[in-house]
mmCIF file of C-alpha atoms in Angstrom:
data_model
loop_
_atom_site.group_PDB
_atom_site.id
_atom_site.type_symbol
_atom_site.label_atom_id
_atom_site.label_comp_id
_atom_site.label_asym_id
_atom_site.label_seq_id
_atom_site.Cartn_x
_atom_site.Cartn_y
_atom_site.Cartn_z
ATOM 1 C CA MET A 485 0.004 -0.090 -0.273
ATOM 2 C CA SER A 486 1.499 3.449 -0.908
ATOM 3 C CA ARG A 487 1.697 6.230 1.155
ATOM 4 C CA LEU A 488 -1.125 7.999 -0.492
ATOM 5 C CA ASP A 489 -3.655 4.814 -0.128
ATOM 6 C CA LEU A 490 -2.439 4.834 3.498
ATOM 7 C CA TRP A 491 -3.459 8.439 3.951
ATOM 8 C CA ARG A 492 -6.928 7.839 2.191
ATOM 9 C CA GLN A 493 -7.609 5.040 4.595
ATOM 10 C CA ARG A 494 -6.801 6.969 7.471
ATOM 11 C CA THR A 495 -8.698 9.870 6.548
ATOM 12 C CA GLU A 496 -11.854 8.534 4.995
ATOM 13 C CA TRP A 497 -14.192 8.675 8.054
ATOM 14 C CA PRO A 498 -12.791 11.902 9.498
ATOM 15 C CA LEU A 499 -13.340 13.478 6.052
ATOM 16 C CA ILE A 500 -16.960 11.852 6.055
ATOM 17 C CA GLY A 501 -17.528 13.518 9.507
ATOM 18 C CA ALA A 502 -16.356 16.735 8.238
ATOM 19 C CA ALA A 503 -18.711 16.555 5.212
ATOM 20 C CA VAL A 504 -21.612 15.766 7.628
ATOM 21 C CA VAL A 505 -20.753 18.879 9.680
ATOM 22 C CA PHE A 506 -20.566 21.128 6.721
ATOM 23 C CA LEU A 507 -23.962 20.056 5.463
ATOM 24 C CA VAL A 508 -25.436 20.843 9.095
ATOM 25 C CA ALA A 509 -23.603 24.242 9.145
ATOM 26 C CA TYR A 510 -24.705 24.946 5.350
ATOM 27 C CA GLY A 511 -28.248 23.829 5.529
ATOM 28 C CA LEU A 512 -29.512 24.959 9.089
ATOM 29 C CA PRO A 513 -29.329 28.840 8.589
ATOM 30 C CA ILE A 514 -31.269 28.176 5.305
ATOM 31 C CA ALA A 515 -33.524 26.030 6.853
ATOM 32 C CA ILE A 516 -34.285 28.336 9.830
ATOM 33 C CA PRO A 517 -33.852 31.764 8.562
ATOM 34 C CA GLY A 518 -34.367 33.345 12.012
ATOM 35 C CA LEU A 519 -31.126 31.879 13.845
ATOM 36 C CA PRO A 520 -29.669 34.056 16.555
ATOM 37 C CA GLY A 521 -26.545 36.102 15.299
ATOM 38 C CA TRP A 522 -24.057 33.745 17.267
ATOM 39 C CA ALA A 523 -25.644 30.633 15.589
ATOM 40 C CA ASP A 524 -25.122 31.845 11.864
ATOM 41 C CA THR A 525 -21.795 33.204 12.809
ATOM 42 C CA LEU A 526 -20.938 29.530 14.466
ATOM 43 C CA CYS A 527 -22.276 27.894 11.113
ATOM 44 C CA GLY A 528 -20.244 30.269 9.063
ATOM 45 C CA THR A 529 -16.840 29.491 11.290
ATOM 46 C CA LEU A 530 -17.680 25.734 10.809
ATOM 47 C CA MET A 531 -17.955 25.849 7.009
ATOM 48 C CA THR A 532 -14.673 27.695 6.895
ATOM 49 C CA ALA A 533 -12.938 25.422 9.194
ATOM 50 C CA VAL A 534 -14.239 22.229 7.077
ATOM 51 C CA TRP A 535 -13.034 24.136 3.961
ATOM 52 C CA PHE A 536 -9.456 24.334 5.314
ATOM 53 C CA VAL A 537 -9.809 20.490 6.182
ATOM 54 C CA PHE A 538 -10.427 19.907 2.736
ATOM 55 C CA ALA A 539 -7.833 22.112 1.368
ATOM 56 C CA ALA A 540 -5.326 20.647 3.624
ATOM 57 C CA ASP A 541 -6.292 17.105 2.507
ATOM 58 C CA TYR A 542 -5.964 17.847 -1.003
ATOM 59 C CA LEU A 543 -2.424 19.466 -0.350
ATOM 60 C CA VAL A 544 -1.200 16.233 1.418
ATOM 61 C CA ARG A 545 -2.632 14.129 -1.268
ATOM 62 C CA LEU A 546 -0.972 16.183 -3.949
ATOM 63 C CA LEU A 547 2.448 15.949 -2.078
ATOM 64 C CA LEU A 548 2.067 12.279 -1.408
ATOM 65 C CA ALA A 549 1.298 11.582 -4.988
ATOM 66 C CA ASP A 550 3.864 9.983 -7.315
ATOM 67 C CA ASP A 551 2.777 11.895 -10.474
ATOM 68 C CA THR A 552 1.716 15.537 -9.397
ATOM 69 C CA TRP A 553 0.234 16.259 -12.631
ATOM 70 C CA GLN A 554 -1.422 13.139 -13.071
ATOM 71 C CA PHE A 555 -3.103 13.625 -9.782
ATOM 72 C CA VAL A 556 -3.983 17.032 -10.708
ATOM 73 C CA ARG A 557 -5.741 15.805 -14.081
ATOM 74 C CA ARG A 558 -7.488 12.880 -12.317
ATOM 75 C CA TYR A 559 -8.871 14.943 -9.327
ATOM 76 C CA TRP A 560 -9.588 18.305 -11.054
ATOM 77 C CA LEU A 561 -13.124 18.192 -9.298
ATOM 78 C CA ASP A 562 -11.580 18.137 -5.827
ATOM 79 C CA LEU A 563 -9.178 20.943 -7.058
ATOM 80 C CA LEU A 564 -12.297 23.122 -7.992
ATOM 81 C CA VAL A 565 -14.212 22.372 -4.864
ATOM 82 C CA VAL A 566 -10.971 23.914 -2.996
ATOM 83 C CA ALA A 567 -10.549 26.631 -5.172
ATOM 84 C CA LEU A 568 -13.902 28.027 -5.647
ATOM 85 C CA PRO A 569 -16.032 28.322 -2.851
ATOM 86 C CA LEU A 570 -19.157 28.299 -4.645
ATOM 87 C CA LEU A 571 -18.614 24.438 -5.288
ATOM 88 C CA ARG A 572 -17.808 23.578 -1.683
ATOM 89 C CA PRO A 573 -21.475 21.836 -1.103
ATOM 90 C CA LEU A 574 -20.172 19.308 -3.811
ATOM 91 C CA ARG A 575 -17.635 17.920 -1.336
ATOM 92 C CA LEU A 576 -20.791 16.539 0.487
ATOM 93 C CA LEU A 577 -20.463 13.634 -2.168
ATOM 94 C CA LEU A 578 -17.870 12.308 0.181
ATOM 95 C CA LEU A 579 -21.065 10.919 2.032
ATOM 96 C CA VAL A 580 -21.155 8.440 -0.697
ATOM 97 C CA LYS A 581 -18.192 6.572 0.686
ATOM 98 C CA VAL A 582 -20.469 5.483 3.766
ATOM 99 C CA LEU A 583 -22.442 3.725 1.288
ATOM 100 C CA GLN A 584 -19.465 1.485 0.231
ATOM 101 C CA ARG A 585 -19.700 -0.107 3.548
ATOM 102 C CA PHE A 586 -23.164 -1.595 2.606
ATOM 103 C CA SER A 587 -22.179 -2.726 -0.969
ATOM 104 C CA ARG A 588 -23.243 -6.522 -1.905
ATOM 105 C CA THR A 589 -20.145 -8.845 -2.495
ATOM 106 C CA GLY A 590 -19.715 -11.744 -4.983
ATOM 107 C CA VAL A 591 -21.296 -11.794 -8.431
ATOM 108 C CA GLN A 592 -23.715 -8.841 -7.628
ATOM 109 C CA ARG A 593 -21.129 -6.702 -6.150
ATOM 110 C CA LEU A 594 -20.693 -4.175 -8.786
ATOM 111 C CA ARG A 595 -24.564 -3.815 -9.538
ATOM 112 C CA GLY A 596 -25.112 -3.682 -5.858
ATOM 113 C CA ARG A 597 -22.597 -0.802 -5.579
ATOM 114 C CA VAL A 598 -24.486 1.073 -8.489
ATOM 115 C CA VAL A 599 -27.857 0.568 -6.996
ATOM 116 C CA THR A 600 -26.426 2.158 -3.631
ATOM 117 C CA TYR A 601 -24.510 4.907 -5.254
ATOM 118 C CA ALA A 602 -27.515 5.882 -7.310
ATOM 119 C CA THR A 603 -29.891 5.778 -4.149
ATOM 120 C CA GLY A 604 -27.515 7.867 -2.100
ATOM 121 C CA GLY A 605 -26.399 10.237 -4.929
ATOM 122 C CA THR A 606 -30.118 10.992 -5.426
ATOM 123 C CA ALA A 607 -30.876 11.767 -1.856
ATOM 124 C CA LEU A 608 -27.926 14.057 -1.616
ATOM 125 C CA LEU A 609 -28.473 15.835 -4.929
ATOM 126 C CA ILE A 610 -31.839 16.486 -3.827
ATOM 127 C CA LEU A 611 -31.077 17.632 -0.617
ATOM 128 C CA THR A 612 -28.026 19.895 -1.671
ATOM 129 C CA SER A 613 -30.148 21.211 -4.728
ATOM 130 C CA ALA A 614 -32.983 22.083 -2.455
ATOM 131 C CA LEU A 615 -30.662 24.184 0.301
ATOM 132 C CA ALA A 616 -28.862 25.876 -2.649
ATOM 133 C CA ILE A 617 -31.830 26.908 -4.664
ATOM 134 C CA THR A 618 -33.509 28.290 -1.497
ATOM 135 C CA ASP A 619 -30.320 30.330 -0.337
ATOM 136 C CA ALA A 620 -29.866 31.621 -3.790
ATOM 137 C CA GLU A 621 -33.772 32.662 -4.792
ATOM 138 C CA ARG A 622 -35.014 33.450 -1.323
ATOM 139 C CA GLY A 623 -35.921 37.259 -1.060
ATOM 140 C CA ARG A 624 -34.848 38.083 -4.422
ATOM 141 C CA PRO A 625 -37.399 40.128 -6.854
ATOM 142 C CA GLY A 626 -39.942 37.990 -8.465
ATOM 143 C CA ALA A 627 -38.582 34.672 -6.874
ATOM 144 C CA THR A 628 -40.992 31.720 -6.555
ATOM 145 C CA VAL A 629 -38.799 29.791 -4.163
ATOM 146 C CA GLN A 630 -39.017 31.499 -0.806
ATOM 147 C CA ASP A 631 -38.496 28.730 1.878
ATOM 148 C CA LEU A 632 -37.022 25.245 1.852
ATOM 149 C CA GLY A 633 -40.247 23.336 1.079
ATOM 150 C CA ASP A 634 -40.223 25.306 -2.048
ATOM 151 C CA GLY A 635 -36.885 24.229 -2.749
ATOM 152 C CA PHE A 636 -37.497 20.367 -2.250
ATOM 153 C CA TRP A 637 -40.762 20.570 -4.530
ATOM 154 C CA TRP A 638 -38.462 22.343 -7.084
ATOM 155 C CA ALA A 639 -35.692 20.070 -6.915
ATOM 156 C CA ILE A 640 -37.723 16.901 -7.142
ATOM 157 C CA THR A 641 -40.060 18.213 -10.216
ATOM 158 C CA THR A 642 -36.688 19.354 -11.680
ATOM 159 C CA MET A 643 -34.590 16.525 -11.208
ATOM 160 C CA THR A 644 -37.267 14.080 -12.461
ATOM 161 C CA THR A 645 -37.832 16.119 -15.421
ATOM 162 C CA VAL A 646 -41.587 16.794 -14.692
ATOM 163 C CA GLY A 647 -40.963 20.424 -14.646
ATOM 164 C CA TYR A 648 -44.423 22.127 -13.440
ATOM 165 C CA GLY A 649 -43.202 25.544 -13.804
ATOM 166 C CA ASP A 650 -44.816 26.655 -10.525
ATOM 167 C CA GLN A 651 -41.299 27.063 -9.156
ATOM 168 C CA PHE A 652 -38.390 28.185 -11.137
ATOM 169 C CA PRO A 653 -35.141 30.086 -10.798
ATOM 170 C CA VAL A 654 -34.753 33.718 -11.508
ATOM 171 C CA THR A 655 -31.203 34.320 -10.538
ATOM 172 C CA THR A 656 -28.005 33.597 -12.271
ATOM 173 C CA ALA A 657 -26.711 31.423 -9.538
ATOM 174 C CA GLY A 658 -30.223 29.530 -9.334
ATOM 175 C CA ARG A 659 -30.183 28.793 -13.168
ATOM 176 C CA PHE A 660 -26.582 27.457 -12.477
ATOM 177 C CA ILE A 661 -27.919 25.190 -9.916
ATOM 178 C CA ALA A 662 -30.591 24.113 -12.048
ATOM 179 C CA ALA A 663 -28.518 23.300 -14.959
ATOM 180 C CA GLY A 664 -26.259 21.039 -12.755
ATOM 181 C CA LEU A 665 -29.210 19.458 -11.202
ATOM 182 C CA MET A 666 -30.746 18.672 -14.631
ATOM 183 C CA VAL A 667 -27.454 16.942 -15.742
ATOM 184 C CA GLY A 668 -27.055 15.070 -12.548
ATOM 185 C CA GLY A 669 -30.720 13.995 -12.807
ATOM 186 C CA ILE A 670 -30.451 12.794 -16.457
ATOM 187 C CA ALA A 671 -27.239 11.077 -15.419
ATOM 188 C CA LEU A 672 -28.657 9.284 -12.276
ATOM 189 C CA LEU A 673 -31.870 8.010 -14.539
ATOM 190 C CA GLY A 674 -29.426 6.481 -16.956
ATOM 191 C CA VAL A 675 -27.782 4.559 -14.240
ATOM 192 C CA VAL A 676 -30.891 3.400 -12.871
ATOM 193 C CA THR A 677 -32.203 2.243 -16.264
ATOM 194 C CA ALA A 678 -29.029 0.588 -17.284
ATOM 195 C CA THR A 679 -29.011 -1.157 -13.896
ATOM 196 C CA LEU A 680 -32.638 -2.333 -14.379
ATOM 197 C CA ALA A 681 -31.830 -3.582 -17.784
ATOM 198 C CA SER A 682 -28.683 -5.389 -16.612
ATOM 199 C CA TRP A 683 -30.843 -7.080 -13.968
ATOM 200 C CA MET A 684 -33.612 -8.004 -16.609
ATOM 201 C CA VAL A 685 -31.124 -9.472 -18.935
ATOM 202 C CA GLN A 686 -29.340 -11.432 -16.320
ATOM 203 C CA THR A 687 -32.589 -13.003 -15.004
ATOM 204 C CA VAL A 688 -33.372 -14.106 -18.378
ATOM 205 C CA GLU A 689 -30.066 -15.628 -18.844
ATOM 206 C CA GLU A 690 -30.291 -17.476 -15.604
ATOM 207 C CA SER A 691 -33.684 -18.603 -16.446
ATOM 208 C CA GLY A 692 -32.412 -20.060 -19.627
ATOM 209 C CA GLU A 693 -29.455 -21.581 -18.155
ATOM 210 C CA ASP A 694 -31.836 -23.504 -15.737
ATOM 211 C CA GLU A 695 -34.060 -24.672 -18.382
ATOM 212 C CA ALA A 696 -30.911 -25.972 -20.461
ATOM 213 C CA THR A 697 -29.485 -27.506 -17.360
ATOM 214 C CA ALA A 698 -33.027 -29.561 -16.929
ATOM 215 C CA THR A 699 -33.028 -30.327 -20.521
ATOM 216 C CA ARG A 700 -29.197 -31.903 -20.379
ATOM 217 C CA ALA A 701 -30.342 -33.697 -17.400
ATOM 218 C CA GLN A 702 -33.577 -35.189 -18.871
ATOM 219 C CA VAL A 703 -31.391 -36.119 -21.948
ATOM 220 C CA SER A 704 -28.878 -37.746 -19.620
ATOM 221 C CA ASP A 705 -31.473 -39.815 -18.073
ATOM 222 C CA LEU A 706 -32.982 -40.798 -21.240
ATOM 223 C CA ALA A 707 -29.878 -41.822 -22.547
ATOM 224 C CA ALA A 708 -28.908 -44.004 -19.438
ATOM 225 C CA GLU A 709 -32.327 -45.571 -19.738
ATOM 226 C CA VAL A 710 -31.851 -46.534 -23.629
ATOM 227 C CA ARG A 711 -28.365 -47.950 -22.672
ATOM 228 C CA ALA A 712 -30.166 -50.038 -19.882
ATOM 229 C CA LEU A 713 -32.489 -51.325 -22.329
ATOM 230 C CA ARG A 714 -29.969 -52.240 -25.209
ATOM 231 C CA ALA A 715 -27.827 -54.118 -22.400
ATOM 232 C CA GLU A 716 -31.210 -55.824 -21.279
ATOM 233 C CA LEU A 717 -31.970 -56.675 -24.910
ATOM 234 C CA ALA A 718 -28.630 -57.945 -25.538
ATOM 235 C CA ARG A 719 -28.701 -60.111 -22.337
ATOM 236 C CA THR A 720 -32.160 -61.610 -23.588
ATOM 237 C CA ARG A 721 -30.661 -62.228 -27.106
ATOM 238 C CA ASP A 722 -27.820 -64.171 -25.648
ATOM 239 C CA THR A 723 -29.866 -66.302 -23.450
ATOM 240 C CA GLU A 724 -32.254 -67.345 -26.138
ATOM 241 C CA PRO A 725 -29.982 -69.652 -27.955
ATOM 242 C CA ALA A 726 -28.811 -71.423 -24.827
ATOM 243 C CA GLN A 727 -32.247 -72.034 -23.638
ATOM 244 C CA ALA A 728 -33.148 -73.287 -27.104
ATOM 245 C CA ALA A 729 -30.168 -75.624 -27.178
ATOM 246 C CA GLY A 730 -31.010 -76.913 -23.724
ATOM 247 C CA SER A 731 -34.641 -77.758 -24.874
ATOM 248 C CA ASP A 732 -33.309 -79.783 -27.898
ATOM 249 C CA PRO A 733 -34.932 -83.399 -27.745
ATOM 250 C CA ARG A 734 -31.623 -84.976 -29.391
#
């Protein structure tokens, strides 16, 4: 195990905990607009502290990487999350790592992971989108999203491509959030569809294999019975001349 892999293994759960803290600190002032000043300040301080944690983690992984440029190219999203404060909520996707603990093993391991990631990713995408759109739209002139309930309704209808049109973004930031949610929703829908199709194909294949196995077993049984009949017929033919000779009156 390389030093980079060892660092990832040791920091996985602390980073997940930091992501949860960030989620609470980011969402609490949005869900409860009337928070006391000290609580709002505390949430802001926690978000800044978590951002520093993520930045330090990225720098350590960058130093431990064997090929720096390859690391930057491979983890470009992590760099954007650290460099651009607006993308910090994307770091909440670290919570998906928790779902790895419940992945299925064996033949179904990959499909189980896909289903788990799709389910967790959908929930996280709806939650973060609802929080972000509410934060961006509330109180703006002509805004139709004024509270977290409106944000959740908008996120669900947008992600499922229903698009009733009763809630829609009017700010530039809100439209960027909507674009990201649309792309993410289409991607997750594609993953779910592909996984369902793969499961159906495998079910049909397994059913065909079971039928083929049963047919082969029946053919083997029939072949064994035919061989037994042939052997019995051969014995009968051998005993008939002997019986005929024994009954000869001469």
